[in-house]
mmCIF file of C-alpha atoms in Angstrom:
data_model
loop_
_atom_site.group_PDB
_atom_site.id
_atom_site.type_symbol
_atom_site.label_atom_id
_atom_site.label_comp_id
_atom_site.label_asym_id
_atom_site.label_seq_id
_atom_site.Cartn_x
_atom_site.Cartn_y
_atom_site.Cartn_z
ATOM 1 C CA UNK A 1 57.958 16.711 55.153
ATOM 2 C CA UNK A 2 55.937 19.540 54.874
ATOM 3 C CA UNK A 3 57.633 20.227 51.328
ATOM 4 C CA UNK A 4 56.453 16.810 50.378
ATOM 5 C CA UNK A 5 52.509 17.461 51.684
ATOM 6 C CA UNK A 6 52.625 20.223 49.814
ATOM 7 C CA UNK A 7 53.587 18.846 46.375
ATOM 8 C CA UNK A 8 51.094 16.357 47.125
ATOM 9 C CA UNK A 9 48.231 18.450 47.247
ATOM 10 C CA UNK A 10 49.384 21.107 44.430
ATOM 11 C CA UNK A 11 49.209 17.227 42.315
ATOM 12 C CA UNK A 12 45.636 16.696 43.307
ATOM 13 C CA UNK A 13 44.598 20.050 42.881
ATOM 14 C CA UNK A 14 46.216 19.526 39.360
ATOM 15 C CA UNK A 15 44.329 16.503 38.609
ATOM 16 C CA UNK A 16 41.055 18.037 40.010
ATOM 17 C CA UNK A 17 41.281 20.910 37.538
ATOM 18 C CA UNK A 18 41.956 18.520 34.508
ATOM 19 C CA UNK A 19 38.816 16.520 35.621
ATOM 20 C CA UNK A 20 37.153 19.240 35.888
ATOM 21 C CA UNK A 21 37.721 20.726 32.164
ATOM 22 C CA UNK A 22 36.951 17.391 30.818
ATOM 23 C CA UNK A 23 33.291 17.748 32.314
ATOM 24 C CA UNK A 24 33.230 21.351 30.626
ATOM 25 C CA UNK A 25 34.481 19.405 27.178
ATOM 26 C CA UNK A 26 31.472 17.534 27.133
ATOM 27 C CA UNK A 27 27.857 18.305 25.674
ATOM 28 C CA UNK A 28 25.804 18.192 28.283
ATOM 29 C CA UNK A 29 22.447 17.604 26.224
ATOM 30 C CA UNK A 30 24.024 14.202 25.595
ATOM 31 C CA UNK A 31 24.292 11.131 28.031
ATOM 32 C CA UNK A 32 27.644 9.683 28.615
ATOM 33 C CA UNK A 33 28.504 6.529 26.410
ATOM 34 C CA UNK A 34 28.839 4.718 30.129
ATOM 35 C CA UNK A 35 25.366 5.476 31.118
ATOM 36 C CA UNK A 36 22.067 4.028 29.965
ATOM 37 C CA UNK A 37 20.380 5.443 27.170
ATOM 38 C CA UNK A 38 17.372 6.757 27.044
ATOM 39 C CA UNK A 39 14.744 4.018 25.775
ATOM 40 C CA UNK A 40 12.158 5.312 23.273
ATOM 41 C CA UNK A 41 8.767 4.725 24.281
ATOM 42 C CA UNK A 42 6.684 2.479 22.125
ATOM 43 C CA UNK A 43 3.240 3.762 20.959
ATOM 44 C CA UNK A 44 -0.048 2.277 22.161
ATOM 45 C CA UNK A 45 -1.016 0.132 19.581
ATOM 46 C CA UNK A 46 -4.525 -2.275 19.306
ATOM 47 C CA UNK A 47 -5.049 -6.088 19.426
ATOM 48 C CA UNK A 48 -7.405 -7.892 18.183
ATOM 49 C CA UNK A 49 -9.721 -10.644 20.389
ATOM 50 C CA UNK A 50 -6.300 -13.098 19.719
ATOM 51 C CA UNK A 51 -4.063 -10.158 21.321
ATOM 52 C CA UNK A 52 -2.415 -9.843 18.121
ATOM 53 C CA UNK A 53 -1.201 -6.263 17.690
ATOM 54 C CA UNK A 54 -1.951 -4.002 14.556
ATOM 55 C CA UNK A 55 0.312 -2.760 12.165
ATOM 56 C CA UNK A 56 0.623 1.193 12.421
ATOM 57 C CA UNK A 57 2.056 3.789 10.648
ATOM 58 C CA UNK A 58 1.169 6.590 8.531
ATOM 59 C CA UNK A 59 -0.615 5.980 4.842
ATOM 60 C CA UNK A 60 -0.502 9.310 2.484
ATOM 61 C CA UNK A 61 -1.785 11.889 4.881
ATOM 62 C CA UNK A 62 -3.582 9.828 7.605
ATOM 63 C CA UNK A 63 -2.426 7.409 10.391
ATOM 64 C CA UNK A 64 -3.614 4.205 10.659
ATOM 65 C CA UNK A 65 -4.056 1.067 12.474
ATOM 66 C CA UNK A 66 -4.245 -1.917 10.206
ATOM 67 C CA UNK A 67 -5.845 -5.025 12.145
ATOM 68 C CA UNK A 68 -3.901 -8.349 12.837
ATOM 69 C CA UNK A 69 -4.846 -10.700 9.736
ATOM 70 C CA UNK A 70 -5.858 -8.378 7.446
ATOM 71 C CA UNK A 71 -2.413 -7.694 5.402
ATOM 72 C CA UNK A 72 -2.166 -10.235 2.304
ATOM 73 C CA UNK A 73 2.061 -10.519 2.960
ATOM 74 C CA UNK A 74 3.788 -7.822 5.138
ATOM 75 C CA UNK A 75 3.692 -3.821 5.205
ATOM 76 C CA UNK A 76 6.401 -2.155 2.956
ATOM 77 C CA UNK A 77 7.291 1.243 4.686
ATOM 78 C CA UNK A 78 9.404 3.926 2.971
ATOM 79 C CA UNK A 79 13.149 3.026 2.909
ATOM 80 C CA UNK A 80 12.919 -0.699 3.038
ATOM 81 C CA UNK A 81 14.796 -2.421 0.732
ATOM 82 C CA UNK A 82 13.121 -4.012 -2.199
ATOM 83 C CA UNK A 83 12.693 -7.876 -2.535
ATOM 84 C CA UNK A 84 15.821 -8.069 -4.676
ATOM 85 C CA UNK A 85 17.930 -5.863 -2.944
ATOM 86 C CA UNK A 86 21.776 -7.221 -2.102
ATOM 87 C CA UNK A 87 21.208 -9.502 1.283
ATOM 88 C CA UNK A 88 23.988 -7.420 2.941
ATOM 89 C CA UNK A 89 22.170 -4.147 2.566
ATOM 90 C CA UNK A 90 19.379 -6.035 3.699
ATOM 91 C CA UNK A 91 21.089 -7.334 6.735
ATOM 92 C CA UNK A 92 22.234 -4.143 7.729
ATOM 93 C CA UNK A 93 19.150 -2.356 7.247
ATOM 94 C CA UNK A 94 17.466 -0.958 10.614
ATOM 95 C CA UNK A 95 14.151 0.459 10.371
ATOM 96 C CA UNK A 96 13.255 3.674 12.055
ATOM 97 C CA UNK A 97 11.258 2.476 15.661
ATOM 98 C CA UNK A 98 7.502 2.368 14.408
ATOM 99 C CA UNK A 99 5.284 4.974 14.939
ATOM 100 C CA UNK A 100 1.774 6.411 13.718
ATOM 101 C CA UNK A 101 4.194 8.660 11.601
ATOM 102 C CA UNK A 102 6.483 6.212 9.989
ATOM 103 C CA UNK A 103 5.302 6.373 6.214
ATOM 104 C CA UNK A 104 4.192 2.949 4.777
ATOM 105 C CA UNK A 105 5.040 2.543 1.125
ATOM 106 C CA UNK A 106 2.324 -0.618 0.310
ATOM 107 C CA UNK A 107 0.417 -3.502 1.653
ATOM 108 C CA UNK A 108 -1.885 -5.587 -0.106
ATOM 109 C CA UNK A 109 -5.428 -7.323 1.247
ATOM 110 C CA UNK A 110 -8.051 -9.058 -0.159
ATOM 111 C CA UNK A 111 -11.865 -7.748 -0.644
ATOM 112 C CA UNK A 112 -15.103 -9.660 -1.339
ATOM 113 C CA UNK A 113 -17.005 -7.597 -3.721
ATOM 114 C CA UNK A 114 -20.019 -9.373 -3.111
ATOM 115 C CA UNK A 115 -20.730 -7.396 -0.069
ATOM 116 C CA UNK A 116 -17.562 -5.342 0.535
ATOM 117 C CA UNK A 117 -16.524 -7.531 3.168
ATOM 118 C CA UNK A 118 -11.912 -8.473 3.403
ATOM 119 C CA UNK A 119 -10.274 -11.704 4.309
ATOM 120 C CA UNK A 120 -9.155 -11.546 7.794
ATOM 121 C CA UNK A 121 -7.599 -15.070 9.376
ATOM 122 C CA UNK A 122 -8.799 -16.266 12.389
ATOM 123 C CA UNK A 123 -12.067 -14.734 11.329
ATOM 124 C CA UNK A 124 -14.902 -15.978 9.471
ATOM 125 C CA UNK A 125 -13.531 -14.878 6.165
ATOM 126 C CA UNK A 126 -11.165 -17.097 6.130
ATOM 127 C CA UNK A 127 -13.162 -20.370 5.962
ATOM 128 C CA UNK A 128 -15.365 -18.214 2.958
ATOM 129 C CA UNK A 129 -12.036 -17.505 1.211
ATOM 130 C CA UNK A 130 -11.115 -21.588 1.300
ATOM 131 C CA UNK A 131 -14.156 -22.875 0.416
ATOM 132 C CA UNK A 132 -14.799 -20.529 -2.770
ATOM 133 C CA UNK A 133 -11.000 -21.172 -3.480
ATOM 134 C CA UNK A 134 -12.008 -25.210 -3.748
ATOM 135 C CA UNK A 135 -15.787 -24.627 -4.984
ATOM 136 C CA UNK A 136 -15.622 -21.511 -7.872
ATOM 137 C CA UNK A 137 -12.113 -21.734 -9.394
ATOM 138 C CA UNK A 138 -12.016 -25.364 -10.283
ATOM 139 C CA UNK A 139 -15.106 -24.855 -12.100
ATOM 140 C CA UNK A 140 -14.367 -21.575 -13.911
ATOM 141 C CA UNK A 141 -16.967 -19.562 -11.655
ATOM 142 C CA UNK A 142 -16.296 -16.033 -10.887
ATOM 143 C CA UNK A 143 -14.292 -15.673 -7.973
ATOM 144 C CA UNK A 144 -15.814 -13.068 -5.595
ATOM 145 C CA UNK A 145 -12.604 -12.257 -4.359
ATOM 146 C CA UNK A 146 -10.418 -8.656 -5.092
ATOM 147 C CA UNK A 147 -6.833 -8.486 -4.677
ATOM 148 C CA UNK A 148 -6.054 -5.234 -3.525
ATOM 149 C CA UNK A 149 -2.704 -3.133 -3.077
ATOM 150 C CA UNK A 150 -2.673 0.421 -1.664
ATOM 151 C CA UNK A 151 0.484 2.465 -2.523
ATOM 152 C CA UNK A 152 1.168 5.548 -0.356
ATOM 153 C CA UNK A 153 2.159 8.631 -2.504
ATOM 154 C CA UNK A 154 4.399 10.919 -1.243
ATOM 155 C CA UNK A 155 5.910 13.095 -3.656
ATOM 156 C CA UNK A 156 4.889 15.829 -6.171
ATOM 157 C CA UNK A 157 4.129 13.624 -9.336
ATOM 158 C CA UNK A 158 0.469 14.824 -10.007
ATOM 159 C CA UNK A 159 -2.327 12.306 -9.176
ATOM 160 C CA UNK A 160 -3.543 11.322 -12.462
ATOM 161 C CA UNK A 161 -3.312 9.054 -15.178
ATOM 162 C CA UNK A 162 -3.072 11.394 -17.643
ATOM 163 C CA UNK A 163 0.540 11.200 -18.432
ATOM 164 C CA UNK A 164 0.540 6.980 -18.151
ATOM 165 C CA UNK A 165 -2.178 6.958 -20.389
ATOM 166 C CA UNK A 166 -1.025 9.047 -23.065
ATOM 167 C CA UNK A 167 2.655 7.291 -23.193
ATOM 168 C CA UNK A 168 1.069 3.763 -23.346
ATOM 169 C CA UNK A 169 -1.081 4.775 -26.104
ATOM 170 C CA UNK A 170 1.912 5.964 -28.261
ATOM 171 C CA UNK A 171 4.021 2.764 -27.254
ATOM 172 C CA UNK A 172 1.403 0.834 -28.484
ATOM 173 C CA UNK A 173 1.063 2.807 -31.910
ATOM 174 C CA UNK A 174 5.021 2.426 -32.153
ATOM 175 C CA UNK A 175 5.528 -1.246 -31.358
ATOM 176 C CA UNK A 176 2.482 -2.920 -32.424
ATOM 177 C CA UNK A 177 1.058 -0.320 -34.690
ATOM 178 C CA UNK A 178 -2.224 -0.207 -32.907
ATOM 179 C CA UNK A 179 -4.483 2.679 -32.239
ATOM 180 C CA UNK A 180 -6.991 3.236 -29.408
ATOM 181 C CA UNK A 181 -10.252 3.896 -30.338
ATOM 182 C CA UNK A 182 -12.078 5.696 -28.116
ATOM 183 C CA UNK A 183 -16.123 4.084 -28.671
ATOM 184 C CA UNK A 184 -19.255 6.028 -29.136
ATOM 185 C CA UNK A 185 -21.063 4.584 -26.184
ATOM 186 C CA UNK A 186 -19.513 4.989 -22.386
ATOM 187 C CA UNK A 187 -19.880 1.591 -20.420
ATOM 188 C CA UNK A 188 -20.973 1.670 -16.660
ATOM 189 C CA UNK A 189 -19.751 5.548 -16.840
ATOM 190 C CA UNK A 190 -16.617 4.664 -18.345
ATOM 191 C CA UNK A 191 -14.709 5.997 -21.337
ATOM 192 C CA UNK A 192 -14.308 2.880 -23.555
ATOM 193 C CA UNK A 193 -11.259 2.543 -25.500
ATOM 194 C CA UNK A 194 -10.715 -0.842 -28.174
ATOM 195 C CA UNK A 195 -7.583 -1.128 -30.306
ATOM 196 C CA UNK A 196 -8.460 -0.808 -33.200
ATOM 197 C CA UNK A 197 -11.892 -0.643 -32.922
ATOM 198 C CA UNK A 198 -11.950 -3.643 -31.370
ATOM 199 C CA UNK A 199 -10.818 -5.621 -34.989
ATOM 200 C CA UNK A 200 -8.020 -7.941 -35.090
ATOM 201 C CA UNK A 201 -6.108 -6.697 -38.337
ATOM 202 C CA UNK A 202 -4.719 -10.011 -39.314
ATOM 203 C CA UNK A 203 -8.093 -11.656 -39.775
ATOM 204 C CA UNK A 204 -10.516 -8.510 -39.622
ATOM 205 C CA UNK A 205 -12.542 -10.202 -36.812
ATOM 206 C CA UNK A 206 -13.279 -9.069 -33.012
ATOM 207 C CA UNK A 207 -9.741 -10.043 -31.124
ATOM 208 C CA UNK A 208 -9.848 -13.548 -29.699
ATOM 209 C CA UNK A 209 -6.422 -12.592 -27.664
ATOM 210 C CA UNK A 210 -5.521 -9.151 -25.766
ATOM 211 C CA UNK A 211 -1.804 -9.596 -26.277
ATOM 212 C CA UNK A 212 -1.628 -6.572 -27.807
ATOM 213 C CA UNK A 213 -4.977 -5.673 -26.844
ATOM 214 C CA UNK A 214 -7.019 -5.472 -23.675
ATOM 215 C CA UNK A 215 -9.437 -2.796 -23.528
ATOM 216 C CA UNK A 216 -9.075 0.793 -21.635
ATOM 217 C CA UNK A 217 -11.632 1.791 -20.005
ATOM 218 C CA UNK A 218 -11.587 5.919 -18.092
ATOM 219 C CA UNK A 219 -13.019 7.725 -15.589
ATOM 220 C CA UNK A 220 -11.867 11.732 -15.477
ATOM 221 C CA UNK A 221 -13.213 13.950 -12.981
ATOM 222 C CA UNK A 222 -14.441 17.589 -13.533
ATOM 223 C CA UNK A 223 -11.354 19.241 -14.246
ATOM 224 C CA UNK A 224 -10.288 16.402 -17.205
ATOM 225 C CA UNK A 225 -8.007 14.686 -14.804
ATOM 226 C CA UNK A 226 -8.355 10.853 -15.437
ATOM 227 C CA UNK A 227 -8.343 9.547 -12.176
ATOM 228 C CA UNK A 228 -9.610 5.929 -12.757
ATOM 229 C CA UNK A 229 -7.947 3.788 -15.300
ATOM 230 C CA UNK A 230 -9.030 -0.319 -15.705
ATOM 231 C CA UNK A 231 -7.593 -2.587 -18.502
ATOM 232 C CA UNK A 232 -9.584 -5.421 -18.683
ATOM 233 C CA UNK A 233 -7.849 -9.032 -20.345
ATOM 234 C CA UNK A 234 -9.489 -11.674 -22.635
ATOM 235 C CA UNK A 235 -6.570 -14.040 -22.891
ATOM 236 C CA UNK A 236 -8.063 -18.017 -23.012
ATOM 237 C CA UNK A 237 -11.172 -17.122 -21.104
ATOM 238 C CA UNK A 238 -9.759 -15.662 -18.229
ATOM 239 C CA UNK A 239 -11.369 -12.494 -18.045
ATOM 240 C CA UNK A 240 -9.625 -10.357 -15.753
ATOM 241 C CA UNK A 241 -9.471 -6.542 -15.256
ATOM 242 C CA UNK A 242 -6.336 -4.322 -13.591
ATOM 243 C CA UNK A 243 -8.351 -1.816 -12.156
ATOM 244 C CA UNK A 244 -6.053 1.393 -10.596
ATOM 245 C CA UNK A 245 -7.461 4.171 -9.039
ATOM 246 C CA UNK A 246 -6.356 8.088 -7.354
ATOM 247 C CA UNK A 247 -7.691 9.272 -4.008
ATOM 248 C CA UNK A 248 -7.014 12.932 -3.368
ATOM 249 C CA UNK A 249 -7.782 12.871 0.536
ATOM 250 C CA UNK A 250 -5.857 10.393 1.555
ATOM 251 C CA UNK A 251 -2.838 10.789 -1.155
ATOM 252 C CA UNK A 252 -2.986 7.209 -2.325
ATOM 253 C CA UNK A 253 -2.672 5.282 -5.496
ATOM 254 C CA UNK A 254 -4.960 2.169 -5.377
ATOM 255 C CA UNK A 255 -4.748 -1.571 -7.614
ATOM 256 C CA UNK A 256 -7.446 -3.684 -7.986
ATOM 257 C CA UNK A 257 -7.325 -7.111 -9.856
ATOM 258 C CA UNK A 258 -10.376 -8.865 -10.235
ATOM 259 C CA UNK A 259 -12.915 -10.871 -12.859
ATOM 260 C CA UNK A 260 -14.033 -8.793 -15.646
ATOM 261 C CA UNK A 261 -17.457 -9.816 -14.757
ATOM 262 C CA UNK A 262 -17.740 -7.417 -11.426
ATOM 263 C CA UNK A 263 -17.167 -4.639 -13.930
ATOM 264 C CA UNK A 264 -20.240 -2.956 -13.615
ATOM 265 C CA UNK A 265 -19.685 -2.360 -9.411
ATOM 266 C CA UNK A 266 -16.334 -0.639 -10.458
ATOM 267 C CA UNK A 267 -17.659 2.505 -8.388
ATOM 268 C CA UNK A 268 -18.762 0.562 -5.087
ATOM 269 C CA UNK A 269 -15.538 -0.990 -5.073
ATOM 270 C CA UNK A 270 -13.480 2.073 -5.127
ATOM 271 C CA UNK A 271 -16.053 3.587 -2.249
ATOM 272 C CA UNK A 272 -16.218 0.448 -0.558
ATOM 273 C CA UNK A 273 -12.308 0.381 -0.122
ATOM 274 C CA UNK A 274 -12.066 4.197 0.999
ATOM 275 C CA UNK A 275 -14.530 3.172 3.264
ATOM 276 C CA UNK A 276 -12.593 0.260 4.893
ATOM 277 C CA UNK A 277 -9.147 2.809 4.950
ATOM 278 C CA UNK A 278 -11.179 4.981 6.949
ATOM 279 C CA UNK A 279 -12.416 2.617 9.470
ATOM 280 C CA UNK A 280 -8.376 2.031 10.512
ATOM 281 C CA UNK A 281 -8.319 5.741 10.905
ATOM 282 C CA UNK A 282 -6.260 6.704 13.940
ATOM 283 C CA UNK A 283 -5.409 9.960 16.326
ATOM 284 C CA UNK A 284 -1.595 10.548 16.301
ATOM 285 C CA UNK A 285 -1.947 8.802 19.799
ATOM 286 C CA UNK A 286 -3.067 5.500 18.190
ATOM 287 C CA UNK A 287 -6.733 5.718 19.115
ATOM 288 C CA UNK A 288 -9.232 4.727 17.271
ATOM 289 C CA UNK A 289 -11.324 6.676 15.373
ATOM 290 C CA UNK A 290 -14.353 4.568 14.492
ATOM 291 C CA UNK A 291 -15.005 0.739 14.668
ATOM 292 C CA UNK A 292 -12.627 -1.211 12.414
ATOM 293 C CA UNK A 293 -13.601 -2.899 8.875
ATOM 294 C CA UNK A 294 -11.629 -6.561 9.610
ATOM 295 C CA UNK A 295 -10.828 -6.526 13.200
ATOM 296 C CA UNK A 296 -10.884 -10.716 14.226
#
């Protein structure tokens, strides 16, 4: 009997010792798989008057908060797949929890150069963005309205347009045999460059298409860096310019498309835009650091 007892205990005292090494086996920084996992928190983040929250994250060096209604499309943040990546990756594809650090690749809005103002829905804005839609296009007026994408940059390429410039200048001597000209006279404080000269070479007129020929216009800054770069189109009347620009502070690349005849307030648009960036200006805490350019 007492035999027995005794082989019965020596057993648990077996099993106690076994249970007891497994609980030295494990990590103990880590939560077992059958317990709940730690949640993480989600960052404050504004609303607008509607209660629609703001899209965060982190553009170049600065954290933002991007206002409900403002984004022309969606954000792009680093990582996501691209619109024609395979639909499995894209199925499988978790993005990191957002945060006031997660880096955003791109987003696009839209800007009224008229008086610097964007197109936010559910705001007045919108109602001026329809009505010059069905009152200025139709009619070939110019169309106040900027589209504008902002490209975080996040690696060590150099922030100039030195190199882009350069290599589409010799393309365009090798394909079309066409040379640049830079022109005697700047134009609203840009470097002006024609091909050639401005002179179709087939009829030895001024170009009636930019096919092969839109005109360059530059902007360098004190150390020779070019830092603005606009190509401006002629094709059957529709006068449009590509207007890309560098910002050193923030670490973004910036493209502006909008008529050729706004031109001349090149400067005020790439201050006016700064501008708005820096209204959605955040702590890393997600508060606010001045009032918001857009908010509905």
């Amino acid at each position: 009997m007492k035999s027995g007892f005794r082989k019965s205990l020596l057993i648990l005292a077996l099993l106690w010792q076994v249970l007891l090494l497994a609980g030295c086996d494990q990590d103990f920084g880590k939560q077992p798989e059958t317990q709940v996992v730690e949640q993480v928190s989600e960052p404050f983040r504004n609303q607008d008057s509607r209660g629609r929250y703001d899209t965060i994250g982190k553009l170049g060096t600065q954290s933002i908060s991007i206002p409900a209604g403002v984004i022309d499309g969606w954000a792009r943040y680093i990582g996501d797949p691209g619109d024609f990546a395979d639909p499995k990756i894209k199925a499988k594809y978790q993005r990191p929890p957002e945060s006031y650090d997660l880096p955003i690749e791109s987003f696009g809005f839209l800007y009224r150069i008229t008086d610097g103002d964007i197109y936010t829905s559910y705001r007045h804005t919108e109602e001026d963005y329809r009505r010059d839609n069905e009152t200025l296009i139709p009619y070939g007026k110019p169309f106040p309205w900027a589209d504008v994408i902002i490209y975080g940059e996040y690696d060590a390429a150099p922030l100039n347009f030195n190199a882009y410039v350069q290599e589409g200048f010799k393309i365009s001597k090798e394909v079309s045999n066409i040379d640049y000209i830079q022109q005697p006279q700047p134009l609203y404080g840009l470097t002006v460059y024609k091909a050639n000269n401005g002179i179709d070479p087939k009829t030895g007129e001024p170009w009636k298409s930019d096919v092969n020929a839109k005109d360059i216009l530059l902007k360098k800054d004190q150390a020779g860096n070019i830092k603005t770069y606009i190509d401006c189109q002629f094709t059957q009347h529709i006068n449009i310019c590509n207007h890309m620009f560098y910002n050193d502070e923030w670490h973004i690349r910036v493209l502006v498309g909008y008529n050729r005849v706004y031109l001349p307030q090149w400067q005020e648009m790439e201050s006016n835009i700064i501008n708005i960036l820096d209204s959605w200006r955040v702590s890393p805490e997600g508060r606010l650091l001045g009032k918001q350019i857009g908010k509905a």
